[in-house]
Amino acid sequence: MEGTADTELRAEITALSAVLTEEARRELAARYHFDRAALPRIDILYEAAAPLIRARGCFAVRDKTAFCGVTLGAAPDALQELYSEAGAVSDAYILECIGSMLLEQAYDRLEDVLFARTGKFLRRRVFPGAGMPLAQTAGILQLFSADGADFPVSCNACYQMRPKMSVVYTGRLTERCAERAGGICDDCPRRDCESRRAADTAGRGGRYAAPAGERAGGHMPVNYSYGYQRILGAADGKDKT
């Protein structure tokens, strides 16, 4: 599509491509602190989830601000719930990690579409609850609906979205490529997050930066991430914080 200088666009929905290559799945294992023994299981669960992914994006532009939404659809949630209900908490967590990485990839694909439509780049992603009130979740979804876009995402009174593998955010537009948004972690204030992706000057996404000892030893750590521990705590009826 040809770019446009318009500062207002009604909400549009687009299909998005989201695929984890073998290399990306290995990065997932390192980033979320899985042992190498988990790699075959990650591959199996990804192959089970991939045909169910229905990635969609929605965007609208108002006064040089883009309002964006991305979802993987309802099926990944249902698959994860099946594993959780069966007590397979490690598999459920792997599916959570797979969904998170697919969503990050979908952000980039949506912003490519946004550039094709407007000729401008998203400068920085601002998420409800981190840079704006959490209540703006409902406001962004209402904007899409008011524009007539049937974006398949809703939220409850606590602003939790359904499907769960969904996100909304905003960002100012810029004509300067050097100002475009980088990897998802670039916009996050949690500098101490153990799953933080290091900046990658060769590309937009960034890569997980394994700790020095982990790189030198040529292995992934056995300890699982905080999110995994919380799932185990819920399964045991304890809070393992």
PDB file of N, CA and C in Angstrom, residues 1 7 13-14 26 28 31 46 51 61 69 76 78 97 100 132 158 169 180-182 188 196 215 217 224 239-240:
ATOM      1  N   MET A   1       0.835  -1.189   0.000  1.00  0.00           N
ATOM      2  CA  MET A   1       0.000   0.000   0.000  1.00  0.00           C
ATOM      3  C   MET A   1       0.873   1.243   0.000  1.00  0.00           C
ATOM      4  N   THR A   7      -3.278  12.320   9.228  1.00  0.00           N
ATOM      5  CA  THR A   7      -3.060  12.186  10.661  1.00  0.00           C
ATOM      6  C   THR A   7      -4.235  11.482  11.323  1.00  0.00           C
ATOM      7  N   ILE A  13      -8.402  -3.717  10.445  1.00  0.00           N
ATOM      8  CA  ILE A  13      -7.942  -5.020  10.931  1.00  0.00           C
ATOM      9  C   ILE A  13      -7.150  -5.700   9.830  1.00  0.00           C
ATOM     10  N   THR A  14      -6.075  -6.371  10.217  1.00  0.00           N
ATOM     11  CA  THR A  14      -5.245  -7.062   9.242  1.00  0.00           C
ATOM     12  C   THR A  14      -4.767  -8.391   9.812  1.00  0.00           C
ATOM     13  N   ARG A  26      14.968 -21.882  20.229  1.00  0.00           N
ATOM     14  CA  ARG A  26      16.148 -22.031  21.083  1.00  0.00           C
ATOM     15  C   ARG A  26      16.362 -20.755  21.902  1.00  0.00           C
ATOM     16  N   LEU A  28      13.956 -18.831  22.848  1.00  0.00           N
ATOM     17  CA  LEU A  28      12.904 -18.897  23.865  1.00  0.00           C
ATOM     18  C   LEU A  28      13.390 -19.696  25.075  1.00  0.00           C
ATOM     19  N   ARG A  31      15.923 -17.593  26.970  1.00  0.00           N
ATOM     20  CA  ARG A  31      15.332 -16.400  27.562  1.00  0.00           C
ATOM     21  C   ARG A  31      14.498 -16.715  28.789  1.00  0.00           C
ATOM     22  N   TYR A  46       5.083 -26.248  20.377  1.00  0.00           N
ATOM     23  CA  TYR A  46       4.955 -25.230  19.325  1.00  0.00           C
ATOM     24  C   TYR A  46       4.263 -25.807  18.092  1.00  0.00           C
ATOM     25  N   PRO A  51      -0.715 -24.417  14.278  1.00  0.00           N
ATOM     26  CA  PRO A  51      -1.880 -24.394  13.386  1.00  0.00           C
ATOM     27  C   PRO A  51      -3.089 -23.666  13.963  1.00  0.00           C
ATOM     28  N   VAL A  61      -5.496   5.730  13.760  1.00  0.00           N
ATOM     29  CA  VAL A  61      -4.620   6.879  13.962  1.00  0.00           C
ATOM     30  C   VAL A  61      -5.459   8.109  14.256  1.00  0.00           C
ATOM     31  N   GLY A  69      -3.685  -2.845  18.426  1.00  0.00           N
ATOM     32  CA  GLY A  69      -4.077  -4.052  19.143  1.00  0.00           C
ATOM     33  C   GLY A  69      -3.596  -5.273  18.385  1.00  0.00           C
ATOM     34  N   PRO A  76      -5.226 -20.574  21.190  1.00  0.00           N
ATOM     35  CA  PRO A  76      -4.074 -20.801  22.069  1.00  0.00           C
ATOM     36  C   PRO A  76      -4.451 -20.778  23.548  1.00  0.00           C
ATOM     37  N   ALA A  78      -7.337 -21.745  24.792  1.00  0.00           N
ATOM     38  CA  ALA A  78      -8.025 -23.006  25.066  1.00  0.00           C
ATOM     39  C   ALA A  78      -7.031 -24.152  25.214  1.00  0.00           C
ATOM     40  N   CYS A  97       4.944 -18.959  27.210  1.00  0.00           N
ATOM     41  CA  CYS A  97       6.160 -18.352  26.660  1.00  0.00           C
ATOM     42  C   CYS A  97       6.106 -18.294  25.140  1.00  0.00           C
ATOM     43  N   SER A 100       3.874 -15.451  24.186  1.00  0.00           N
ATOM     44  CA  SER A 100       4.499 -14.144  24.407  1.00  0.00           C
ATOM     45  C   SER A 100       5.441 -13.778  23.267  1.00  0.00           C
ATOM     46  N   MET A 132       0.470   4.579  30.929  1.00  0.00           N
ATOM     47  CA  MET A 132      -0.875   5.150  30.843  1.00  0.00           C
ATOM     48  C   MET A 132      -1.777   4.360  31.781  1.00  0.00           C
ATOM     49  N   CYS A 158     -11.983  -5.513  35.194  1.00  0.00           N
ATOM     50  CA  CYS A 158     -10.612  -5.354  35.714  1.00  0.00           C
ATOM     51  C   CYS A 158      -9.609  -5.140  34.581  1.00  0.00           C
ATOM     52  N   TYR A 169      -1.910  -1.128  22.777  1.00  0.00           N
ATOM     53  CA  TYR A 169      -0.922  -0.113  23.128  1.00  0.00           C
ATOM     54  C   TYR A 169      -1.063   1.078  22.192  1.00  0.00           C
ATOM     55  N   ARG A 180      12.304   4.984  15.325  1.00  0.00           N
ATOM     56  CA  ARG A 180      11.300   3.927  15.397  1.00  0.00           C
ATOM     57  C   ARG A 180      11.482   3.075  16.640  1.00  0.00           C
ATOM     58  N   ALA A 181      10.383   2.477  17.076  1.00  0.00           N
ATOM     59  CA  ALA A 181      10.404   1.617  18.258  1.00  0.00           C
ATOM     60  C   ALA A 181      11.338   0.433  18.028  1.00  0.00           C
ATOM     61  N   GLY A 182      12.062   0.042  19.048  1.00  0.00           N
ATOM     62  CA  GLY A 182      12.950  -1.108  18.961  1.00  0.00           C
ATOM     63  C   GLY A 182      12.260  -2.353  19.478  1.00  0.00           C
ATOM     64  N   CYS A 188      10.076  -1.108  28.112  1.00  0.00           N
ATOM     65  CA  CYS A 188       9.679  -1.601  29.435  1.00  0.00           C
ATOM     66  C   CYS A 188      10.595  -1.013  30.501  1.00  0.00           C
ATOM     67  N   ARG A 196      14.690 -10.130  30.165  1.00  0.00           N
ATOM     68  CA  ARG A 196      14.873  -8.945  29.342  1.00  0.00           C
ATOM     69  C   ARG A 196      15.728  -9.247  28.117  1.00  0.00           C
ATOM     70  N   ARG A 215      26.688 -18.443  29.095  1.00  0.00           N
ATOM     71  CA  ARG A 215      27.293 -18.534  27.767  1.00  0.00           C
ATOM     72  C   ARG A 215      28.567 -19.370  27.812  1.00  0.00           C
ATOM     73  N   GLY A 217      29.481 -21.680  29.914  1.00  0.00           N
ATOM     74  CA  GLY A 217      29.256 -23.078  30.208  1.00  0.00           C
ATOM     75  C   GLY A 217      28.554 -23.826  29.099  1.00  0.00           C
ATOM     76  N   TYR A 224      13.882 -22.364  36.789  1.00  0.00           N
ATOM     77  CA  TYR A 224      12.884 -21.783  35.913  1.00  0.00           C
ATOM     78  C   TYR A 224      12.578 -20.354  36.334  1.00  0.00           C
ATOM     79  N   ASP A 239       1.904 -19.845  47.328  1.00  0.00           N
ATOM     80  CA  ASP A 239       2.456 -18.737  46.576  1.00  0.00           C
ATOM     81  C   ASP A 239       3.957 -18.758  46.746  1.00  0.00           C
ATOM     82  N   LYS A 240       4.671 -19.195  45.681  1.00  0.00           N
ATOM     83  CA  LYS A 240       6.117 -19.364  45.795  1.00  0.00           C
ATOM     84  C   LYS A 240       6.856 -18.094  45.402  1.00  0.00           C
TER      85      LYS A 240
END
